[in-house]
mmCIF file of C-alpha atoms in Angstrom:
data_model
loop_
_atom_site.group_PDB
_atom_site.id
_atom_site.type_symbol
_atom_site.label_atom_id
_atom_site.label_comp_id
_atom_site.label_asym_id
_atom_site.label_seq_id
_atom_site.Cartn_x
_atom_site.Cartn_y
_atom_site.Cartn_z
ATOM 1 C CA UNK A 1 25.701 -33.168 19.217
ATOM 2 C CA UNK A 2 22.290 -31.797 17.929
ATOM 3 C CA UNK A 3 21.632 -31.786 14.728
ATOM 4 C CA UNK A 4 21.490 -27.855 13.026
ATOM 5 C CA UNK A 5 18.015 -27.051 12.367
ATOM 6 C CA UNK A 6 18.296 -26.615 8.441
ATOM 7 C CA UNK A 7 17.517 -23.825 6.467
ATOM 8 C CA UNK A 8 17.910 -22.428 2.310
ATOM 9 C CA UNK A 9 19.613 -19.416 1.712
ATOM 10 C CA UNK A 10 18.370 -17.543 -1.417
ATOM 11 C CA UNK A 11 21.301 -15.456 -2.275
ATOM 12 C CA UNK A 12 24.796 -14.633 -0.395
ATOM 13 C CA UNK A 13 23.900 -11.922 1.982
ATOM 14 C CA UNK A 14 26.343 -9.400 3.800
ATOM 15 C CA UNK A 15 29.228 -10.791 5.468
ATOM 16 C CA UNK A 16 27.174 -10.239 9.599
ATOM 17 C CA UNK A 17 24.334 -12.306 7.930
ATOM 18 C CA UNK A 18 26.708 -15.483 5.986
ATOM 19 C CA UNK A 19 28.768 -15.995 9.220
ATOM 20 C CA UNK A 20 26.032 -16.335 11.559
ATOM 21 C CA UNK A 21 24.030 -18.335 9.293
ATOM 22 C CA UNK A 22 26.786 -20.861 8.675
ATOM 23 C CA UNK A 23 27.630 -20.837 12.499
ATOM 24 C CA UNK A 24 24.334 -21.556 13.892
ATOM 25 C CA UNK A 25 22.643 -23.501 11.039
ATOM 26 C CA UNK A 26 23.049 -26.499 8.321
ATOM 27 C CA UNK A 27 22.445 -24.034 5.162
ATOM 28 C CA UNK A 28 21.553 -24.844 2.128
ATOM 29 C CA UNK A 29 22.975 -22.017 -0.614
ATOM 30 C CA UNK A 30 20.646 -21.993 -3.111
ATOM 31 C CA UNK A 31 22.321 -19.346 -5.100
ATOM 32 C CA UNK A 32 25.406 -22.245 -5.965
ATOM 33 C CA UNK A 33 22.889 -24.313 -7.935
ATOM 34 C CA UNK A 34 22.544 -24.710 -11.229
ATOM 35 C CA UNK A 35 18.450 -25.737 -11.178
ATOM 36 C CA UNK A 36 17.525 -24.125 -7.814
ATOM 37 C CA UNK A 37 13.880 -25.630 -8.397
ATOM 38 C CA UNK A 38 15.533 -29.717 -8.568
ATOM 39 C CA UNK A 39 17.687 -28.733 -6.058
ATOM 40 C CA UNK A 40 14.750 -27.710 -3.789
ATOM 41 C CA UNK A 41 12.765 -31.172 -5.265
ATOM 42 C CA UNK A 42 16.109 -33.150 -4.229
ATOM 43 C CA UNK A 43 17.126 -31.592 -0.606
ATOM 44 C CA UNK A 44 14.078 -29.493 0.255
ATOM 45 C CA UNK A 45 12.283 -31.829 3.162
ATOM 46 C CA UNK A 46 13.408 -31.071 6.341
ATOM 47 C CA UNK A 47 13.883 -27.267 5.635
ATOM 48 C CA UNK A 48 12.634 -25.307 8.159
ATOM 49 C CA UNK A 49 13.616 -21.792 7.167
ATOM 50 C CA UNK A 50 14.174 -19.443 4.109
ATOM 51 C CA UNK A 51 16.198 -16.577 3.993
ATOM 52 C CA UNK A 52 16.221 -14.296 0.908
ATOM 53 C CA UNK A 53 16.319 -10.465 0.103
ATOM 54 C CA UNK A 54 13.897 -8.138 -1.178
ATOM 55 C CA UNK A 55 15.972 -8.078 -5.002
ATOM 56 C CA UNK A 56 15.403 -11.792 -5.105
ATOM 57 C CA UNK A 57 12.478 -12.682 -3.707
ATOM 58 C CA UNK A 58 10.577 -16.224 -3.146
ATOM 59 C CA UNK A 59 9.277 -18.134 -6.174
ATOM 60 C CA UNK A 60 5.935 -19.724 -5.272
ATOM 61 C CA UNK A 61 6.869 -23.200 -7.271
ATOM 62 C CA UNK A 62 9.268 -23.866 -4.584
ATOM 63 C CA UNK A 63 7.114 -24.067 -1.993
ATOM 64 C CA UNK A 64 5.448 -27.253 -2.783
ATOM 65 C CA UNK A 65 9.034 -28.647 -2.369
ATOM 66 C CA UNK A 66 9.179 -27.328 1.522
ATOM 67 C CA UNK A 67 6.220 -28.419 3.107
ATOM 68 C CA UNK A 68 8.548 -28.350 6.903
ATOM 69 C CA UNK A 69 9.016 -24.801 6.039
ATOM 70 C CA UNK A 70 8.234 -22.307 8.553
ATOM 71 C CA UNK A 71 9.501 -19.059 8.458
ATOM 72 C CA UNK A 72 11.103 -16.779 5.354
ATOM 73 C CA UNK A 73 13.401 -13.698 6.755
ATOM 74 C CA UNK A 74 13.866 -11.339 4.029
ATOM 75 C CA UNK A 75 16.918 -8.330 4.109
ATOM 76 C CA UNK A 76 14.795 -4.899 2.973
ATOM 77 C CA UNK A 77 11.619 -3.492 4.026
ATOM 78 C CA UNK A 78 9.689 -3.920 0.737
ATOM 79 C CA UNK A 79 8.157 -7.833 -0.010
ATOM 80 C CA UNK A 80 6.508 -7.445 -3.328
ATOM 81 C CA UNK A 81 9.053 -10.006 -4.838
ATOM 82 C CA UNK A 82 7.392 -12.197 -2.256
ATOM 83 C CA UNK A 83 3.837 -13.475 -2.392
ATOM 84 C CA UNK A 84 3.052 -12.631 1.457
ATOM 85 C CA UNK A 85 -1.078 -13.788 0.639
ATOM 86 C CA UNK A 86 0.658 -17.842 0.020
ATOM 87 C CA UNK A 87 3.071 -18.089 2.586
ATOM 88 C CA UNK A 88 -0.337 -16.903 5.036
ATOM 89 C CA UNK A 89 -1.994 -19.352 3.431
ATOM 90 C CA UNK A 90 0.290 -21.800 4.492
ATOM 91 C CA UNK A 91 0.893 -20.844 7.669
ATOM 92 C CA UNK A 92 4.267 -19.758 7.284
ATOM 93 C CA UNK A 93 5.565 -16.350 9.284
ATOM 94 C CA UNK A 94 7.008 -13.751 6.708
ATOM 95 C CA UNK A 95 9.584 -11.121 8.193
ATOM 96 C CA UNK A 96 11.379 -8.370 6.749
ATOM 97 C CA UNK A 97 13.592 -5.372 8.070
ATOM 98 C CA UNK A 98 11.535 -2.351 8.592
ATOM 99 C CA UNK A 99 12.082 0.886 10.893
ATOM 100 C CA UNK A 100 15.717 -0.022 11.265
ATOM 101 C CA UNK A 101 15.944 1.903 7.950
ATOM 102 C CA UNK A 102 13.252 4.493 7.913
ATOM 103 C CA UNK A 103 15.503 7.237 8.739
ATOM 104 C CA UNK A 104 18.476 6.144 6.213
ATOM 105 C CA UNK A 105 15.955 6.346 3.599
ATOM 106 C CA UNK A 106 13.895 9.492 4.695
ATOM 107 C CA UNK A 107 17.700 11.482 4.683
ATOM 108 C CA UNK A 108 18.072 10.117 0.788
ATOM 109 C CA UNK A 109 14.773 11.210 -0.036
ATOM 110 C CA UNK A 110 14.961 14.838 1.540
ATOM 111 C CA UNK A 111 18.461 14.576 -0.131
ATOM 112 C CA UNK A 112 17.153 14.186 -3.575
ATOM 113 C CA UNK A 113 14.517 16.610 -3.032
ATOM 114 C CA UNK A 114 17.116 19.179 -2.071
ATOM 115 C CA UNK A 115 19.280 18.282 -4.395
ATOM 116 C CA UNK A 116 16.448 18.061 -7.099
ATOM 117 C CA UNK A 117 14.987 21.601 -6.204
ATOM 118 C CA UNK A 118 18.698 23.221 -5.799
ATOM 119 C CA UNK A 119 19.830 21.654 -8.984
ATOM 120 C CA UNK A 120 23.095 20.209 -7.305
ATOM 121 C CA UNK A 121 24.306 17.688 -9.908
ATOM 122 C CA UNK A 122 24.170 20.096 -12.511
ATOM 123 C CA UNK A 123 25.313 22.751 -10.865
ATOM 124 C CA UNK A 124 28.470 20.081 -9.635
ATOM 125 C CA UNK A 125 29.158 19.654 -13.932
ATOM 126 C CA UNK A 126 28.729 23.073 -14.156
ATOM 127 C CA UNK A 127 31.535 23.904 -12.062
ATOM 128 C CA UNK A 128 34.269 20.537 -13.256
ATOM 129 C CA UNK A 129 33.369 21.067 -16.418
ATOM 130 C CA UNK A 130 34.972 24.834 -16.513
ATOM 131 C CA UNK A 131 31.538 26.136 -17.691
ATOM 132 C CA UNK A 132 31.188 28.825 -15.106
ATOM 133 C CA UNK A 133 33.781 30.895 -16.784
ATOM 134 C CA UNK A 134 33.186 30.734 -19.930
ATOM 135 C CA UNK A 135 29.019 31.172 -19.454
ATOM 136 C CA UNK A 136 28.582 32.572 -16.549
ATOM 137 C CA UNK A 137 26.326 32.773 -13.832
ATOM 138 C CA UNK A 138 24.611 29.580 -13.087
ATOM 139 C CA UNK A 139 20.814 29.785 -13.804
ATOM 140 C CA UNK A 140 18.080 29.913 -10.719
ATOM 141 C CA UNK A 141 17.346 26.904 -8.797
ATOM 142 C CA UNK A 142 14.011 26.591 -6.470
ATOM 143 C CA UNK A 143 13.707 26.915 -2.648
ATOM 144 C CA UNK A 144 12.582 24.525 -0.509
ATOM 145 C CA UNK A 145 11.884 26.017 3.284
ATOM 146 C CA UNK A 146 8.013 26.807 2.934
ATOM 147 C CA UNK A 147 6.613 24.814 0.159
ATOM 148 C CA UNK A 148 3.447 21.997 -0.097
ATOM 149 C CA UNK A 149 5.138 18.972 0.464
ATOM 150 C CA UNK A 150 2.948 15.899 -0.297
ATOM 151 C CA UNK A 151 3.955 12.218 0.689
ATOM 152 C CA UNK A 152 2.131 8.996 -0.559
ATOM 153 C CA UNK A 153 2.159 6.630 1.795
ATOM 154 C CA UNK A 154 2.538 7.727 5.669
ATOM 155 C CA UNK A 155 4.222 4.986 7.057
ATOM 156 C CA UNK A 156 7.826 4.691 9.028
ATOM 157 C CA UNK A 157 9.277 6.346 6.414
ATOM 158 C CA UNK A 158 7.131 8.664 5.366
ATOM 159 C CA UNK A 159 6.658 9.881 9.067
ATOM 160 C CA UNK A 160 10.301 10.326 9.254
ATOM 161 C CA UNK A 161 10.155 12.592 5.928
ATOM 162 C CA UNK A 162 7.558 14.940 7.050
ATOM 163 C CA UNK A 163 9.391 15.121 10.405
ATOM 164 C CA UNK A 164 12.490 16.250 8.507
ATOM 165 C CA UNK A 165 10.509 18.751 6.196
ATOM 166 C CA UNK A 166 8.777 20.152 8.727
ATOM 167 C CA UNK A 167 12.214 21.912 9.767
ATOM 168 C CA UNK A 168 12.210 23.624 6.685
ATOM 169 C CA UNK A 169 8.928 25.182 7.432
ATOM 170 C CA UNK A 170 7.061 23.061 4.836
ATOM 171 C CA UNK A 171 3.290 22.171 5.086
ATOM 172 C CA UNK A 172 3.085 18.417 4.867
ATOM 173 C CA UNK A 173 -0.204 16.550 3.569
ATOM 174 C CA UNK A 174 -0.557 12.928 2.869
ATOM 175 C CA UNK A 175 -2.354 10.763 1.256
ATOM 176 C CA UNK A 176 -2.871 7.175 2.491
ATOM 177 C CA UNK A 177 -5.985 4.506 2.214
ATOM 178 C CA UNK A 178 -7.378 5.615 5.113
ATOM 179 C CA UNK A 179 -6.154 8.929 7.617
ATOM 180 C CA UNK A 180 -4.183 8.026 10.681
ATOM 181 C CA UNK A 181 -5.300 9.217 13.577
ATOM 182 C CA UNK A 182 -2.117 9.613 15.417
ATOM 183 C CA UNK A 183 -0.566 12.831 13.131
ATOM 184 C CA UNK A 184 -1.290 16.590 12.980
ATOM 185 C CA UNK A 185 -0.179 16.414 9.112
ATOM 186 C CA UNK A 186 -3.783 17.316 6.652
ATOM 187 C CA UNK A 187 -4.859 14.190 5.306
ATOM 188 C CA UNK A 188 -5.687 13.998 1.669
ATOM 189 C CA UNK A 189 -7.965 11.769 0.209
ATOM 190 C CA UNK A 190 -7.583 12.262 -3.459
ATOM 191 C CA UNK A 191 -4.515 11.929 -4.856
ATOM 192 C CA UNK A 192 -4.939 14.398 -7.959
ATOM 193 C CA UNK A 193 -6.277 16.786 -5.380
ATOM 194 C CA UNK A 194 -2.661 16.104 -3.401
ATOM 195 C CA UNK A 195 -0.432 16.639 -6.645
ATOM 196 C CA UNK A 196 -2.914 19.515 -7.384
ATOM 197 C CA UNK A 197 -1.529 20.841 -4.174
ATOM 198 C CA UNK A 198 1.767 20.379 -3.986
ATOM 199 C CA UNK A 199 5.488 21.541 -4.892
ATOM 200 C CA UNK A 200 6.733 18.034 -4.211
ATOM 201 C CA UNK A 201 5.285 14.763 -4.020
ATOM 202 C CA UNK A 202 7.649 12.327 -2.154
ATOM 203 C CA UNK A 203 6.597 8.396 -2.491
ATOM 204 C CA UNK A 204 7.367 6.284 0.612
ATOM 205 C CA UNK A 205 4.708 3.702 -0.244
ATOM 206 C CA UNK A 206 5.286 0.008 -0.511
ATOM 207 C CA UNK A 207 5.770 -1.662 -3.784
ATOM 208 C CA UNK A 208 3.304 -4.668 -5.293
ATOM 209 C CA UNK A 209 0.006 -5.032 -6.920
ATOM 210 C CA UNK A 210 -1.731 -2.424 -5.309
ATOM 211 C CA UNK A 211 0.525 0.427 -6.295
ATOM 212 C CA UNK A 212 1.567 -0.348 -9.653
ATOM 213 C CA UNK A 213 1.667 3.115 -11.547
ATOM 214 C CA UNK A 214 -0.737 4.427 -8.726
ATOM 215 C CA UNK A 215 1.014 7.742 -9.641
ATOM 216 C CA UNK A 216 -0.558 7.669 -13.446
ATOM 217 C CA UNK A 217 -0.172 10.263 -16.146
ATOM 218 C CA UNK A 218 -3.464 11.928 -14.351
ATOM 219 C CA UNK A 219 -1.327 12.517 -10.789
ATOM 220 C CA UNK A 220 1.503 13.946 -12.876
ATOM 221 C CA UNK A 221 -0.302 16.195 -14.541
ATOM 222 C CA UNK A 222 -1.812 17.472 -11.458
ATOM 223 C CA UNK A 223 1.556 18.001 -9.901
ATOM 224 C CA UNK A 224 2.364 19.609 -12.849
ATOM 225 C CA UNK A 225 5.619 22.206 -14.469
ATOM 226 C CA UNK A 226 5.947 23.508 -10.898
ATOM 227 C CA UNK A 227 6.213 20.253 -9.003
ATOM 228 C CA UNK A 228 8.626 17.802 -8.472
ATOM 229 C CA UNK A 229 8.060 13.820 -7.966
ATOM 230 C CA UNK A 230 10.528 11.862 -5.474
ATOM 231 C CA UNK A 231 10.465 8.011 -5.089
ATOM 232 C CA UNK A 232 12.366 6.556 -2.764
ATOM 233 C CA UNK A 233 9.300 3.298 -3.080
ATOM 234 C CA UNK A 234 9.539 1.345 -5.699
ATOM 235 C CA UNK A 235 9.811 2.179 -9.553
ATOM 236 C CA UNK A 236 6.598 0.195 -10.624
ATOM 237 C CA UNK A 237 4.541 2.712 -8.198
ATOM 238 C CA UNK A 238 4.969 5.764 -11.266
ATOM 239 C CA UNK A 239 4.151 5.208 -14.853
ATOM 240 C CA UNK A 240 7.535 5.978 -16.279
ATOM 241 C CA UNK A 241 6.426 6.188 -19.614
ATOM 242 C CA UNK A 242 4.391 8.627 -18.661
ATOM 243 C CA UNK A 243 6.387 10.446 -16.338
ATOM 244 C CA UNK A 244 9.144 10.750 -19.445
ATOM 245 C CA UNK A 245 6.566 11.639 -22.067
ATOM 246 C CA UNK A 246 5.763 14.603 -19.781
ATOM 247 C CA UNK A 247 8.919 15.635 -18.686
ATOM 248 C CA UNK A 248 9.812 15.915 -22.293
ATOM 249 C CA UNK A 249 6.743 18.065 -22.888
ATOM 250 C CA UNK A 250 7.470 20.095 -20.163
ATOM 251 C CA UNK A 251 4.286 19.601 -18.396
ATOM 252 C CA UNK A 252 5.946 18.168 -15.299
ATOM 253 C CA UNK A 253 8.523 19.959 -13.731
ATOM 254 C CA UNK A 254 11.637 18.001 -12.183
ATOM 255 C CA UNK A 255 12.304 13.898 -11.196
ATOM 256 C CA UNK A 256 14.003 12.788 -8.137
ATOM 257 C CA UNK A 257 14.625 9.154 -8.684
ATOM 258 C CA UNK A 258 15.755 6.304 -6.607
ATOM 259 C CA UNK A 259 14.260 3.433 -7.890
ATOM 260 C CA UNK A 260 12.847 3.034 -11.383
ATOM 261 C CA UNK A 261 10.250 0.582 -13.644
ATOM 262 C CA UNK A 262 12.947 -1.878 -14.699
ATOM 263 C CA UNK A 263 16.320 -1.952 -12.564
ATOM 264 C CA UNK A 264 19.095 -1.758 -13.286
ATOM 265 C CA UNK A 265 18.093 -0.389 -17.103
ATOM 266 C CA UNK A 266 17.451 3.149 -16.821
ATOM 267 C CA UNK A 267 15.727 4.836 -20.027
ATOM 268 C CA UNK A 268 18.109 7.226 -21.729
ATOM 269 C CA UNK A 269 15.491 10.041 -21.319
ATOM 270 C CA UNK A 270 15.801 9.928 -17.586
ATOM 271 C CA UNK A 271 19.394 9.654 -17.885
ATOM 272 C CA UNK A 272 19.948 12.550 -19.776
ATOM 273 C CA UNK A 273 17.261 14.856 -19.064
ATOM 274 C CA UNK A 274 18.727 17.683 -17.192
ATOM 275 C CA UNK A 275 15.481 18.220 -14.920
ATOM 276 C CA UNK A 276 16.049 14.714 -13.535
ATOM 277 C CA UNK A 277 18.304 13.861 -10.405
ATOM 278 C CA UNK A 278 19.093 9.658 -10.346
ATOM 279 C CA UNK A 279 20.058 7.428 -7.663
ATOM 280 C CA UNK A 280 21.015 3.733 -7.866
ATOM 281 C CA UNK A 281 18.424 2.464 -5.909
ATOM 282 C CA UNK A 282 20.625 2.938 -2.253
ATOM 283 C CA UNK A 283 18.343 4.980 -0.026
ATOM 284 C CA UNK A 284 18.957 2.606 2.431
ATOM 285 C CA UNK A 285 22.698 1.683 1.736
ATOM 286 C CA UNK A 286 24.838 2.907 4.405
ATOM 287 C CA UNK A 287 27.451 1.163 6.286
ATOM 288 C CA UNK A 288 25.249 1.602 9.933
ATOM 289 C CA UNK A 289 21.703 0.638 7.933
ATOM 290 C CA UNK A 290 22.638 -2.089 6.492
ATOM 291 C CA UNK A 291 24.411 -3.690 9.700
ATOM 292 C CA UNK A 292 20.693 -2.751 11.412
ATOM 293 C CA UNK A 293 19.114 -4.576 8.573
ATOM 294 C CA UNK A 294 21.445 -7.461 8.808
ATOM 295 C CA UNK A 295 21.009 -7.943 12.314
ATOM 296 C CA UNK A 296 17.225 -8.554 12.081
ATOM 297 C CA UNK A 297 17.736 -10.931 8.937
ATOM 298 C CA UNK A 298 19.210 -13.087 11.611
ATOM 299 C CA UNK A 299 17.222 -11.873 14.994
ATOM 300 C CA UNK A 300 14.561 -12.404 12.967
ATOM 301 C CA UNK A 301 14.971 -15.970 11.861
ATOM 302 C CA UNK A 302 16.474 -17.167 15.543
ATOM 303 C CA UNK A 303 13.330 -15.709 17.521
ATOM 304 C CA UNK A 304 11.216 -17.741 15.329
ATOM 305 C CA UNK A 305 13.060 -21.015 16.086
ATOM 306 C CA UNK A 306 13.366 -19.545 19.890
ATOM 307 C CA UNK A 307 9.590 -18.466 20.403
ATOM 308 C CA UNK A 308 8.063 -19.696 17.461
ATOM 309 C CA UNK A 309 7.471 -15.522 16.128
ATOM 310 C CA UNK A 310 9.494 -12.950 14.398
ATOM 311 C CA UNK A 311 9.986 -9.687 15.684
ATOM 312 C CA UNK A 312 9.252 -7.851 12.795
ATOM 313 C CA UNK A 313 6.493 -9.974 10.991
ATOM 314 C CA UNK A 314 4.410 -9.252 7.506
ATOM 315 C CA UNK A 315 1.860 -12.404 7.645
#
């Protein structure tokens, strides 16, 4: 019988992704050990793939102690718990789990804009609370169809935002590093100048170094008492000291929040501000997304042993 090519598993994944890992290869769980870095010392020749999730990542000091690795396949679309720039460097193929999810994650962020704008949560405590009743009718929410909707970062997701907007007769701009070519939606090149513009600035950008607090107390300003901020991204992309300091001033309008600066501790100013609608980071936790997202986990790391490529590859 041939030997199973061997492989590390970060952290127990969903039930589709354990069972076909321990059918098809000799894994290693790395999660059961007590020093993951002398386990990895001890056991880590030989190990020829890596499989891990967005949460936990890849810690560079391991790598020394794979040098046969050759591919990581990480569950989620977002890799800035992984340093993608290394694992180039040493030739080693990086895949993750996008597009399966874009539109899982574009229907949570149009849902917390609606929900934001339409004041839904309160308007739910409103009503179990027996409030109605006793103070009557509840006060005016905002409308959505035919407002400036901005979105940071036109990718999969972002695409699949504006196409959703766009059938509530919104005007969609976008701001990006550079303009696509292959969208009818304005292009902005200024941020401020997009906040300045909009009613609500949706964040689909990706997460890391090169976003962190890219929306600043400057952008939120711009958008301003009559905007709204939604990020469905990552929390590290808004300054959310700064995003709470104005919300308390009331010099930005509303918060529509999946994903925050330091998960799973949510300030008790976003908590209990009433302006703010939260999310437990799960835009793309559905029952059909994440058997998608499991699936290429595990396409992702067999193609690579099959053709020596993933199908959906960062570096």
């Amino acid at each position: 019988m041939m030997a199973k090519t061997k492989i590390v598993q970060v952290a127990s994944g969903t039930q589709l992704v354990n069972s076909h890992l321990r059918e098809s290869y000799e894994v290693l769980a790395l999660w059961e050990q007590a020093d993951p870095q002398a386990f990895l010392a001890e056991h880590g020749k030989g190990v020829r793939g890596l499989v891990t999730t967005a949460g936990h990542g890849l810690k560079n000091e391991w790598l020394d102690s794979l040098p046969d690795l050759g591919v990581v396949s990480s569950f989620g679309v977002g890799y800035d718990t992984i340093d993608a720039g290394e694992l180039k460097k040493r030739g080693i193929q990086l895949g993750n789990t996008p597009d399966v999810l874009n539109a899982c994650v574009a229907d949570l962020a149009v849902c917390l804009l609606l929900g934001s704008a339409r004041q839904l949560v309160w308007g739910d405590r409103y009503v179990r609370e027996g409030r109605w009743p006793v103070e009557g009718q509840f006060p005016l929410a905002q409308s959505v169809s035919g407002k400036n909707v901005g979105i940071v970062g036109l990718g999969g997701i972002g695409v699949e935002v504006a196409r959703r907007l766009a059938g509530f007769d919104c005007e969609i701009r976008y701001h990006n590093r550079k303009a696509r070519d292959d969208v009818s939606y304005g292009y902005e090149a200024s941020l401020t100048g997009l906040a300045e513009w909009a009613d609500y600035l949706v964040l689909t950008c990706v997460g890391g170094p090169s976003t962190h607090h890219l929306i600043n107390r400057e952008v939120l300003l711009a958008l301003g008492r009559k905007g709204t901020v939604v990020n469905v991204s990552r929390g590290t992309v808004i300054d959310e000291a700064a995003m709470i300091e104005l919300l308390q001033q009331d010099k930005l309008g509303f918060a529509a929040l999946d994903v925050f600066e330091h998960e799973p501790d949510v300030p008790s100013a976003l908590r209990e501000h009433e302006r703010v609608t939260l999310m437990p980071h799960s835009a793309s936790a559905t029952v059909e997304t994440r058997l998608k997202m499991s699936q290429r986990v595990v396409d992702n790391l067999d193609r690579f042993f099959e053709t020596g490529q993933v199908i959906s590859r960062v570096v």
